[in-house]
mmCIF file of C-alpha atoms and ligand atoms in Angstrom:
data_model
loop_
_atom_site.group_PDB
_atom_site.id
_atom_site.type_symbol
_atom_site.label_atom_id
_atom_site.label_comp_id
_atom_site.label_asym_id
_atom_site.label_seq_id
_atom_site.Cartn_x
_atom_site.Cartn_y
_atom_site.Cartn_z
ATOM 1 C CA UNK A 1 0.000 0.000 0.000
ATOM 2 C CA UNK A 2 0.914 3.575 -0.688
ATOM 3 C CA UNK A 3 1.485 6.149 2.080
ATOM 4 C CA UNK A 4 -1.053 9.031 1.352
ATOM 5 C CA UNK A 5 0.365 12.799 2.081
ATOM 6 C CA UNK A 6 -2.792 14.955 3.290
ATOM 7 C CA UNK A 7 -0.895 18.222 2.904
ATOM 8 C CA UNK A 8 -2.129 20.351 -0.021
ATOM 9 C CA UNK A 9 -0.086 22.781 -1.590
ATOM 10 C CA UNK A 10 -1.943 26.647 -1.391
ATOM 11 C CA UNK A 11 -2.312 29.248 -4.120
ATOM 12 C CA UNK A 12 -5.260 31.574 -3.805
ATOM 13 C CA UNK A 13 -6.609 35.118 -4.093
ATOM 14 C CA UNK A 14 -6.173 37.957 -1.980
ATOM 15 C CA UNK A 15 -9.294 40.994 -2.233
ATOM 16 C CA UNK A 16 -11.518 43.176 -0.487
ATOM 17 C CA UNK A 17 -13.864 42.288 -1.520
ATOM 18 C CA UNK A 18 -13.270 39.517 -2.995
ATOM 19 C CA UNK A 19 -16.597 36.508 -2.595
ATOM 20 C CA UNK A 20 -17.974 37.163 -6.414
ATOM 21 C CA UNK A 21 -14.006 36.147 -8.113
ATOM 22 C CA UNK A 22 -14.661 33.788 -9.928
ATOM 23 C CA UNK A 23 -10.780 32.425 -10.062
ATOM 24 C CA UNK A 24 -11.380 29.333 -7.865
ATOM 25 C CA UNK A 25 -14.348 27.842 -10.095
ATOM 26 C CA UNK A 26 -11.465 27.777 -12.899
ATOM 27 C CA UNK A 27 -8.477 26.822 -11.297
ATOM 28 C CA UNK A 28 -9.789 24.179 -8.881
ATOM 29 C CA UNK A 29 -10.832 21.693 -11.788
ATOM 30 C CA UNK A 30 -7.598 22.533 -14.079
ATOM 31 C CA UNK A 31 -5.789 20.924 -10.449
ATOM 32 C CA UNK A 32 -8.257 18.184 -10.521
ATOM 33 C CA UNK A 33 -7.826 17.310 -14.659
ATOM 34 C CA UNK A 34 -3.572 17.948 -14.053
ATOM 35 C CA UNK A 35 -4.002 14.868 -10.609
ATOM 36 C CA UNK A 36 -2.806 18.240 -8.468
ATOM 37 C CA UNK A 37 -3.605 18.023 -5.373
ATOM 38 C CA UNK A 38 -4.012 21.726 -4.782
ATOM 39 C CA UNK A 39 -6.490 24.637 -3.387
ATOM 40 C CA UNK A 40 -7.214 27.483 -4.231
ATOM 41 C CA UNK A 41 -8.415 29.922 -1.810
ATOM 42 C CA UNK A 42 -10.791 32.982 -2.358
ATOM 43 C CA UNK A 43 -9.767 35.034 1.170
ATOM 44 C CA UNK A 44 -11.062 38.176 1.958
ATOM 45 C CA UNK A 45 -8.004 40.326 3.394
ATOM 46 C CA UNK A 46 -8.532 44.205 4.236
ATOM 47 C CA UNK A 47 -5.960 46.861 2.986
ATOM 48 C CA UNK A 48 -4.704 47.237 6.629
ATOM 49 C CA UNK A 49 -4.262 43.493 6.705
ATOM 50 C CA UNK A 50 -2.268 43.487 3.479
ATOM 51 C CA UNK A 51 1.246 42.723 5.005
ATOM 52 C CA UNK A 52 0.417 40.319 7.591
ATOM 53 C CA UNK A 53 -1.571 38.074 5.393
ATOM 54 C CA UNK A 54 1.253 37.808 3.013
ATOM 55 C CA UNK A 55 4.123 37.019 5.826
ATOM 56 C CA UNK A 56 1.333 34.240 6.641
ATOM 57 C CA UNK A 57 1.490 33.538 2.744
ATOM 58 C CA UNK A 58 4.987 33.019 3.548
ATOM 59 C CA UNK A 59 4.924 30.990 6.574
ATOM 60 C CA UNK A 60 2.521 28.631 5.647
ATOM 61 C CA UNK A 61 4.971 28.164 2.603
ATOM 62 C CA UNK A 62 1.774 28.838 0.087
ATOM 63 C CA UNK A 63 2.762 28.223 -3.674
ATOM 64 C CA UNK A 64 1.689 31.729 -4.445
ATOM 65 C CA UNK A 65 -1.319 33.540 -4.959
ATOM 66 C CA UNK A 66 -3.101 36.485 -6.977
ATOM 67 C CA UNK A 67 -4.100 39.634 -5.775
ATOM 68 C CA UNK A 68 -7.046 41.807 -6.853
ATOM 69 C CA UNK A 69 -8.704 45.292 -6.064
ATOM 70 C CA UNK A 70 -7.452 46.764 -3.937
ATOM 71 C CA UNK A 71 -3.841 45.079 -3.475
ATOM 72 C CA UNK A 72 -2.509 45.127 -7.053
ATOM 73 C CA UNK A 73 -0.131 47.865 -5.963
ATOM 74 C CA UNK A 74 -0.299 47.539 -2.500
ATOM 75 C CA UNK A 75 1.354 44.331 -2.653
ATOM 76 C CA UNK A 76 4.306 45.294 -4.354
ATOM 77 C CA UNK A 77 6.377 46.216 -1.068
ATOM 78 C CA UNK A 78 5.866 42.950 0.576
ATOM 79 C CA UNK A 79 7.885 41.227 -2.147
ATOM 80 C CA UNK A 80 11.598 40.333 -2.899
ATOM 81 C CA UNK A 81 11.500 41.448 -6.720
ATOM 82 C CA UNK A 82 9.291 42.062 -9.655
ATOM 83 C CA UNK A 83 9.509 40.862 -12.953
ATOM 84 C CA UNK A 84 9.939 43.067 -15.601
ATOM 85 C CA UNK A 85 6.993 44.034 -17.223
ATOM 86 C CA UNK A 86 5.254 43.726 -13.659
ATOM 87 C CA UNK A 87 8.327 46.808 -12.886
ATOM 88 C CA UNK A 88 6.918 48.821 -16.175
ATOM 89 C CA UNK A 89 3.207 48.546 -15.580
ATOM 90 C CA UNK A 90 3.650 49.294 -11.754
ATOM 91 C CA UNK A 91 1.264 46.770 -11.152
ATOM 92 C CA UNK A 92 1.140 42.568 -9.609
ATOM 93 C CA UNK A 93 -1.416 40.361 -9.990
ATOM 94 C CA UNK A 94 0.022 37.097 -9.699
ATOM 95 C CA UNK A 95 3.269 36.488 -6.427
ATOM 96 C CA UNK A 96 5.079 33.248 -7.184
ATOM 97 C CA UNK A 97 7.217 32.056 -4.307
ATOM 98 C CA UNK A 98 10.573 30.962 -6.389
ATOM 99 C CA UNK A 99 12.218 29.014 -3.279
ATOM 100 C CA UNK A 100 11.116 31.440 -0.899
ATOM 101 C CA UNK A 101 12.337 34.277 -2.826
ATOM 102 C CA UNK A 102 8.651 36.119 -3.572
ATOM 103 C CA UNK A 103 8.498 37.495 -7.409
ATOM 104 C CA UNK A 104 5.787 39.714 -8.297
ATOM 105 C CA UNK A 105 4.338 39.439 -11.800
ATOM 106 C CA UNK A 106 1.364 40.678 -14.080
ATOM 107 C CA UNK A 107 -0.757 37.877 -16.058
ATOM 108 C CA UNK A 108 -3.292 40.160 -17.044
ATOM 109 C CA UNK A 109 -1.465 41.221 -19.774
ATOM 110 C CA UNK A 110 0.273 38.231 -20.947
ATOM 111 C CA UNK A 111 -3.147 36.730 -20.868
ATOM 112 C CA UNK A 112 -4.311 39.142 -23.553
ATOM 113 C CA UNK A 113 -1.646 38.701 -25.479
ATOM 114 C CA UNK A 114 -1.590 35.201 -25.318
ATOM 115 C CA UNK A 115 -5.257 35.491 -27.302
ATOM 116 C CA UNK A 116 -4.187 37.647 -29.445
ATOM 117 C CA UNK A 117 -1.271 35.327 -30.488
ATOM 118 C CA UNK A 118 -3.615 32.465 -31.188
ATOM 119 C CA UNK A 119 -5.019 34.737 -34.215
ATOM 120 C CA UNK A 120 -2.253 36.922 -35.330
ATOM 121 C CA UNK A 121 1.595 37.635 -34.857
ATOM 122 C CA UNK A 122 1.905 40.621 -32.588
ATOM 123 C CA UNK A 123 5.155 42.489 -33.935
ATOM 124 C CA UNK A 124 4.222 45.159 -36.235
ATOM 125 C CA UNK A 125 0.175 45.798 -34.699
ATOM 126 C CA UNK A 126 -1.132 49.100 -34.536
ATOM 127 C CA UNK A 127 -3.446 48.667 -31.906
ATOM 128 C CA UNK A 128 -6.104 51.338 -30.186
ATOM 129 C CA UNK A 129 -6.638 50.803 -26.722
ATOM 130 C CA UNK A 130 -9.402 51.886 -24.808
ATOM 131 C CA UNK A 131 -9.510 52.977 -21.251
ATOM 132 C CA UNK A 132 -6.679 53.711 -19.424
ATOM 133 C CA UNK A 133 -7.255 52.102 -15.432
ATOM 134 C CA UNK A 134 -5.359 48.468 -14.576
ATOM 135 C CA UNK A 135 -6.663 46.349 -17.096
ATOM 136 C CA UNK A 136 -5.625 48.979 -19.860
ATOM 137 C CA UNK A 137 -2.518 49.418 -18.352
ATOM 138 C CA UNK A 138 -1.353 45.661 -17.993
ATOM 139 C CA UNK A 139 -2.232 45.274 -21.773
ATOM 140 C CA UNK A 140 -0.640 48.726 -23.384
ATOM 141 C CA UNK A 141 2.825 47.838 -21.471
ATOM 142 C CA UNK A 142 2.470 44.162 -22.906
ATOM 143 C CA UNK A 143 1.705 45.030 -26.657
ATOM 144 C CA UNK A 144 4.159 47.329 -26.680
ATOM 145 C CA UNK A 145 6.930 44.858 -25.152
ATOM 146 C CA UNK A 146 5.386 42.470 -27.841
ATOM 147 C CA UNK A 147 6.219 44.460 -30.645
ATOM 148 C CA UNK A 148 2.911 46.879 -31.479
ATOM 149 C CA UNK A 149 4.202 48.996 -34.155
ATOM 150 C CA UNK A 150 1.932 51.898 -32.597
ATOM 151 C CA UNK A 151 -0.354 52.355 -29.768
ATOM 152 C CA UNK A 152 -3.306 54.636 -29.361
ATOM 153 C CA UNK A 153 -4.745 55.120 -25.696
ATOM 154 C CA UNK A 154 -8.871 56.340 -25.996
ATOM 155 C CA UNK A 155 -9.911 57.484 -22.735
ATOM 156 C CA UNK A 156 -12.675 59.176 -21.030
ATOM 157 C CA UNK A 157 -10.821 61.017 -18.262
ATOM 158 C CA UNK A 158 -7.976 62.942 -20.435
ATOM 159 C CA UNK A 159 -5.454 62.698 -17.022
ATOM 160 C CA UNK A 160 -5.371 59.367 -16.873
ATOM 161 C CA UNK A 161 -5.190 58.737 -20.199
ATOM 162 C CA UNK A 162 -2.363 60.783 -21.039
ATOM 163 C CA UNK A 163 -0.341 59.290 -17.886
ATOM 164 C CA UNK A 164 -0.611 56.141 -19.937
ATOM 165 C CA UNK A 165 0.590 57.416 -22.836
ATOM 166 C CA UNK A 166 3.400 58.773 -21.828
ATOM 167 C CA UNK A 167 4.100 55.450 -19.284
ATOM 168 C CA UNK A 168 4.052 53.775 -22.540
ATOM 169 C CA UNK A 169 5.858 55.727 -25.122
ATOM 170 C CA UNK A 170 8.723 56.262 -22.081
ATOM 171 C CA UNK A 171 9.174 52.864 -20.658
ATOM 172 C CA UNK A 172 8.637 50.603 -24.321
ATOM 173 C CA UNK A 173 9.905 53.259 -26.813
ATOM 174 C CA UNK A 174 7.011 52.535 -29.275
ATOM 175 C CA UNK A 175 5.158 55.434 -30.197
ATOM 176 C CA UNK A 176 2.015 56.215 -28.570
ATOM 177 C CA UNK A 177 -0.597 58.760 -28.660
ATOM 178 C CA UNK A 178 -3.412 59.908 -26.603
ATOM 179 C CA UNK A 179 -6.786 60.423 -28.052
ATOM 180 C CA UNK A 180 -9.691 62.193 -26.582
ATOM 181 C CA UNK A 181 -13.020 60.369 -26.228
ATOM 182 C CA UNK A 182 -16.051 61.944 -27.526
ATOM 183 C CA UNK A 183 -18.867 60.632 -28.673
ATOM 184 C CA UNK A 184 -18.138 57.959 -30.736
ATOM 185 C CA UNK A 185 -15.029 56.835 -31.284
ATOM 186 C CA UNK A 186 -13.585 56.704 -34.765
ATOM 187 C CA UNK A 187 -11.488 54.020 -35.357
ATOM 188 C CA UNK A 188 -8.179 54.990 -37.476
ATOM 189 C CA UNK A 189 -8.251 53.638 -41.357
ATOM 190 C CA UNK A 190 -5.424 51.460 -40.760
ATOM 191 C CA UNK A 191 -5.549 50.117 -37.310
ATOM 192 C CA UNK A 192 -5.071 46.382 -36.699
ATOM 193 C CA UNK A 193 -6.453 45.789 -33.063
ATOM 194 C CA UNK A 194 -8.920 47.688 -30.873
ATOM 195 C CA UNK A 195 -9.508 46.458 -27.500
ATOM 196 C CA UNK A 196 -11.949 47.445 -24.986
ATOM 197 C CA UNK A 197 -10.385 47.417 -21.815
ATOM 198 C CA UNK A 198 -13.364 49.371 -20.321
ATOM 199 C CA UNK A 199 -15.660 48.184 -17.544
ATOM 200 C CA UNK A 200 -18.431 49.113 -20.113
ATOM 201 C CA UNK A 201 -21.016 45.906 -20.393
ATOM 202 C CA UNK A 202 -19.530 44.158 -17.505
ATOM 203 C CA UNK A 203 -22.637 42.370 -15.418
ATOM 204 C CA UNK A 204 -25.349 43.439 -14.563
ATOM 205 C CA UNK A 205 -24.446 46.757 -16.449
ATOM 206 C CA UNK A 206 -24.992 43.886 -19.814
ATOM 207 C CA UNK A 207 -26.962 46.540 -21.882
ATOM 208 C CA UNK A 208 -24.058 49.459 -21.524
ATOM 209 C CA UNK A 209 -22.740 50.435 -24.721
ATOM 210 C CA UNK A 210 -19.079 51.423 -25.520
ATOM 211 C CA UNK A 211 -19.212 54.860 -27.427
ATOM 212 C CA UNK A 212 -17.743 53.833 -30.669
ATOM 213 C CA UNK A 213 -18.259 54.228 -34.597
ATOM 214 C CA UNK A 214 -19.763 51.309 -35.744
ATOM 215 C CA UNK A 215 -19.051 51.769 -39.003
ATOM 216 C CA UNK A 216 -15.158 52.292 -38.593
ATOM 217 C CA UNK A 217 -14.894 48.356 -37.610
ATOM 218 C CA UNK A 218 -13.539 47.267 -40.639
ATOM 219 C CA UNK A 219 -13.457 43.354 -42.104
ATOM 220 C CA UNK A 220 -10.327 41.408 -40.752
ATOM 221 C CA UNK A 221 -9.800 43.722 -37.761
ATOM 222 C CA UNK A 222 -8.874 42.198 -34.223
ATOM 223 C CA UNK A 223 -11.770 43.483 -31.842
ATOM 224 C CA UNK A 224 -11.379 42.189 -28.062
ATOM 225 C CA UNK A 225 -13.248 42.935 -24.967
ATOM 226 C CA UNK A 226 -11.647 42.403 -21.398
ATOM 227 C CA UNK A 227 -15.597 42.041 -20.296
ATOM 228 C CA UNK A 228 -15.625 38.053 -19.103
ATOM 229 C CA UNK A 229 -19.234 38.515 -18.001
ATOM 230 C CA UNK A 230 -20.847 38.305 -19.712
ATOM 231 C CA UNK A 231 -18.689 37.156 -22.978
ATOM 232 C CA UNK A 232 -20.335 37.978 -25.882
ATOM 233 C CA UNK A 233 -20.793 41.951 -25.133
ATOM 234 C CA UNK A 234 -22.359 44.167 -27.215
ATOM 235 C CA UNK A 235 -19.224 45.171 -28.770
ATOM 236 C CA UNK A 236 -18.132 41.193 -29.175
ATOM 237 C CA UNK A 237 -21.686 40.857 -30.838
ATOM 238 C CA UNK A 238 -21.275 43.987 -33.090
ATOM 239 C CA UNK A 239 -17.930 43.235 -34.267
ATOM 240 C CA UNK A 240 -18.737 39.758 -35.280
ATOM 241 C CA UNK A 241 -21.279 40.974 -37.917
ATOM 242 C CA UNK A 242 -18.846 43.038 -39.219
ATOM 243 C CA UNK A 243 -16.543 40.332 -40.346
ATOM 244 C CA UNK A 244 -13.726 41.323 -37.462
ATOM 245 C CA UNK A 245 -12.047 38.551 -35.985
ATOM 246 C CA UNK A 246 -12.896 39.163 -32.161
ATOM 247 C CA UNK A 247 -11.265 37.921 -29.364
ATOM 248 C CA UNK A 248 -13.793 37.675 -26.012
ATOM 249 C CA UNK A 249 -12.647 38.714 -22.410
ATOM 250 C CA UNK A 250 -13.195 35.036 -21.101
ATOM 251 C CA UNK A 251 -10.502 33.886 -23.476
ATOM 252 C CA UNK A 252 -8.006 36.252 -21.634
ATOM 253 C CA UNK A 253 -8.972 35.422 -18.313
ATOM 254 C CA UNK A 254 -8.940 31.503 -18.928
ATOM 255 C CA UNK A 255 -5.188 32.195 -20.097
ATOM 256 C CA UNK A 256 -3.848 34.885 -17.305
ATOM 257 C CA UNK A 257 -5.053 31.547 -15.345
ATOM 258 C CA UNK A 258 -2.702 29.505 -17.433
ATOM 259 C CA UNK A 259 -0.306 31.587 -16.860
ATOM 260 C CA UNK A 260 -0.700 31.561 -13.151
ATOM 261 C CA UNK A 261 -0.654 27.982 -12.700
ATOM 262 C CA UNK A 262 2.856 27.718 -14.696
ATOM 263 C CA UNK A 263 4.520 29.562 -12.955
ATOM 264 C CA UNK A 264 3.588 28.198 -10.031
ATOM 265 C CA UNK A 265 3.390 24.599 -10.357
ATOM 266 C CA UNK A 266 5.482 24.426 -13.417
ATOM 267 C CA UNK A 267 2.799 22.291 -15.199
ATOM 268 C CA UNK A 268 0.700 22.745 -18.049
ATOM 269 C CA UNK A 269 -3.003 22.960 -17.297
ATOM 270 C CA UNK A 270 -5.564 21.970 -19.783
ATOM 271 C CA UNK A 271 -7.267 25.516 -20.883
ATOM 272 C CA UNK A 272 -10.146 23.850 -22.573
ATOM 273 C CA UNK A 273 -11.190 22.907 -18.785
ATOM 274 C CA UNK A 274 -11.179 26.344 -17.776
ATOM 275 C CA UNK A 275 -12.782 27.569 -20.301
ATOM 276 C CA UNK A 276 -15.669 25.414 -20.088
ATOM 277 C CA UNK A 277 -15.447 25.753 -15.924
ATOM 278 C CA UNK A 278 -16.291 28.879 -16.955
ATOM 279 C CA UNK A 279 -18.655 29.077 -19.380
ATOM 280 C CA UNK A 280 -21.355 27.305 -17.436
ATOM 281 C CA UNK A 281 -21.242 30.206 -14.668
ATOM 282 C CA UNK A 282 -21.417 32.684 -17.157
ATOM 283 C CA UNK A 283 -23.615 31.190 -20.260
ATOM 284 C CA UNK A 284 -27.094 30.471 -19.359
HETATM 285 P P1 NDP B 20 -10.353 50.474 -13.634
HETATM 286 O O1 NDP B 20 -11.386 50.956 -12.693
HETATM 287 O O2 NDP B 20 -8.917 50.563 -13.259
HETATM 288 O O3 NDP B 20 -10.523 51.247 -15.044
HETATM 289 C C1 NDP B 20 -11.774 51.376 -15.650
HETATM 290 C C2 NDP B 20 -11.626 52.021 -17.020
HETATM 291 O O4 NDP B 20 -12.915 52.014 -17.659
HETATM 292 C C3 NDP B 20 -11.173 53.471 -16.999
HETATM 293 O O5 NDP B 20 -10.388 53.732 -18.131
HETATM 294 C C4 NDP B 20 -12.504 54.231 -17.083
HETATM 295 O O6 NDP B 20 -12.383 55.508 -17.653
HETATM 296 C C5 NDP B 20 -13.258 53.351 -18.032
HETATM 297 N N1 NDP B 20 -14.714 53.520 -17.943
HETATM 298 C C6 NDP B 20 -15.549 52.998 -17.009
HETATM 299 N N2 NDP B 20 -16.827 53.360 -17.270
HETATM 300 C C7 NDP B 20 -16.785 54.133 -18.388
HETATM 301 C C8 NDP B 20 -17.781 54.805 -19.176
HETATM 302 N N3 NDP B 20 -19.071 54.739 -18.842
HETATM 303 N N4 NDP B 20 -17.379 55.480 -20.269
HETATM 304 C C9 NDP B 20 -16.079 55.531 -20.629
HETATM 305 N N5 NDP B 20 -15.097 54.925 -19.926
HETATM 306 C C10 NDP B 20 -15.448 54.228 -18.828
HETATM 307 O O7 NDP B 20 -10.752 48.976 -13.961
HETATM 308 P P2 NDP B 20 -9.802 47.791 -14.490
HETATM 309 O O8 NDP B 20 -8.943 48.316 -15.566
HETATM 310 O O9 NDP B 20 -9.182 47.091 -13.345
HETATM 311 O O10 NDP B 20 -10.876 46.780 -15.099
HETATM 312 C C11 NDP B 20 -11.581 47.103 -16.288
HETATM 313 C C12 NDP B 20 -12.347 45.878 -16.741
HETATM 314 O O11 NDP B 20 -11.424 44.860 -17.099
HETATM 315 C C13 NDP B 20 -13.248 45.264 -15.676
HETATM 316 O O12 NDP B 20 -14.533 45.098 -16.227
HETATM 317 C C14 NDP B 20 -12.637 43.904 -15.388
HETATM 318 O O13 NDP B 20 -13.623 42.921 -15.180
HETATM 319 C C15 NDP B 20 -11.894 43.614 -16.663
HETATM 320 N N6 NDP B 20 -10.731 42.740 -16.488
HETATM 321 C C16 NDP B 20 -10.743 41.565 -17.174
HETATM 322 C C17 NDP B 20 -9.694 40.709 -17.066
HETATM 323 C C18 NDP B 20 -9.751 39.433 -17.826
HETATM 324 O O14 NDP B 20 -8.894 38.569 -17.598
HETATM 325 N N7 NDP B 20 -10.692 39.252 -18.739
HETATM 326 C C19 NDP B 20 -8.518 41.007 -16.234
HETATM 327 C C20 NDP B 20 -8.588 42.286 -15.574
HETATM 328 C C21 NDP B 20 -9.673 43.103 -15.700
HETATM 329 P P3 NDP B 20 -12.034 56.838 -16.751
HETATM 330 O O15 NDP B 20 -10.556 56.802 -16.526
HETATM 331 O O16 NDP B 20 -12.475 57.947 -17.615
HETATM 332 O O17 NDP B 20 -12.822 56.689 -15.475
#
């Protein structure tokens, strides 16, 4: 007979609040399908309560784990180092303890990218981005890393937007301009990629609209939404009509969680068991 080890290994999620993430429901059955024995753990944890609960992070030995509103920055001085692009975009989403040595990194981005890859090579893009809070952020830094020819930043509050500009065009080197948002947005003859990395259409807000010229969606363009709830948004629906090849926000969270679970297990999960993890809390 075999001797059976009851010790898990931990990852989880650290918010406030944090009980509607939906991380868990996805990366609970990829351990299952991969014979992990592994949890995942939603845990509420205050901003005052930041530091201690990731020293207990550390002496519990936990794998890793991702943070979420409002820690994504937060977090940053409770680790040893960051990676790279997780240094440019000033944000972490995902802390991998590397042998006790605690590495902030960003998935959100790579995430996006990663669905982007699946449909197109990224060097040489000229991609319109809009909104300009975290999710924007984590993706601008990324395509420009990638290789995006040129990057236009679309965003309601012109402060903001502008600070992401120039983050971008500064830290990548790949030219980037700032656009004003009024009315509805023209897409540039030319562009390659728009994304909406907007909280516009995200549940129960499903009926919300992003402000943009319809018409300027052109056949064979790359239109993505960050929205994973629901997934086919207005703009997904829209796009599709058009002839654009779209890329849906469920797509980019199912691989940020790929992403995740490589770097901290070092195994390959099986994204088509995400995805469909899922798809039947979203779909009806
Ligand atoms: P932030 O609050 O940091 O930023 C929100 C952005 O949306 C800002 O640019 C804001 O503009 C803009 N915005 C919101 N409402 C409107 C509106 N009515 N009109 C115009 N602009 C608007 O949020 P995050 O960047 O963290 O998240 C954005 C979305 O991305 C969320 O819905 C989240 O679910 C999704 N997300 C998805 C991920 C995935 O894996 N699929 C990963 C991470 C996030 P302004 O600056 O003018 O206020």
């Amino acid at each position: 007979s075999t001797i059976r080890s009851f010790k898990q290994e931990l990852v989880g999620v650290f918010g406030f609040p944090v009980a509607e993430n939906p991380t868990q429901a996805m990366i609970e059955p990829a351990f299952a399908a991969m014979g992990l024995d592994w949890r995942y753990l939603t845990v509420e944890v205050r901003p005052e309560d930041l530091g201690a609960a990731v020293r207990g992070a550390r002496a519990m030995n936990w794998r890793g784990f991702n943070c979420t509103i409002p820690h994504k920055v937060a977090v940053i001085e409770h680790l040893d180092r960051l990676s790279p692009a997780a240094e440019k975009i000033g944000a972490v989403n995902c802390v991998i303890n590397q042998g006790g040595e605690w590495v902030g990194d960003n998935t959100d981005g790579k995430g996006f990218l990663q669905s982007v890859h699946e449909v197109r090579p990224i060097p040489g893009l000229r991609a319109v981005v809009l909104g300009a809070g975290g999710a924007a952020r984590a993706i601008g830094v990324e395509l420009a890393l990638a290789g995006a020819k040129h990057m236009t930043i679309v965003n309601r509050d012109r402060g903001r937007g502008q600070v992401l500009t120039k983050l971008i065009s500064e830290k990548t080197g790949v030219p980037t301009d700032f656009s004003d948002w009024e009315e509805r947005y023209q897409v540039p003859l030319g562009t390659d990629l728009v994304v909406n990395a907007t909280s516009i259409g995200l549940y129960p807000d499903v009926e919300a609209r992003v402000p943009i010229d319809l018409t300027t969606l052109r056949p064979g363009m790359i239109v993505s939404d960050v929205i994973p709830n629901p997934p086919r948004t207005w703009l997904i629906r829209e796009a599709e009509t058009r002839g654009c090849q779209v890329l849906d926000g469920l797509g980019m969270l199912v691989n940020q969680g790929v992403i995740g679970i490589r770097l901290w297990s070092g195994h390959e999960p099986d994204s088509n068991v995400m995805r469909k993890a899922l798809e039947s809390l979203f779909l009806p």
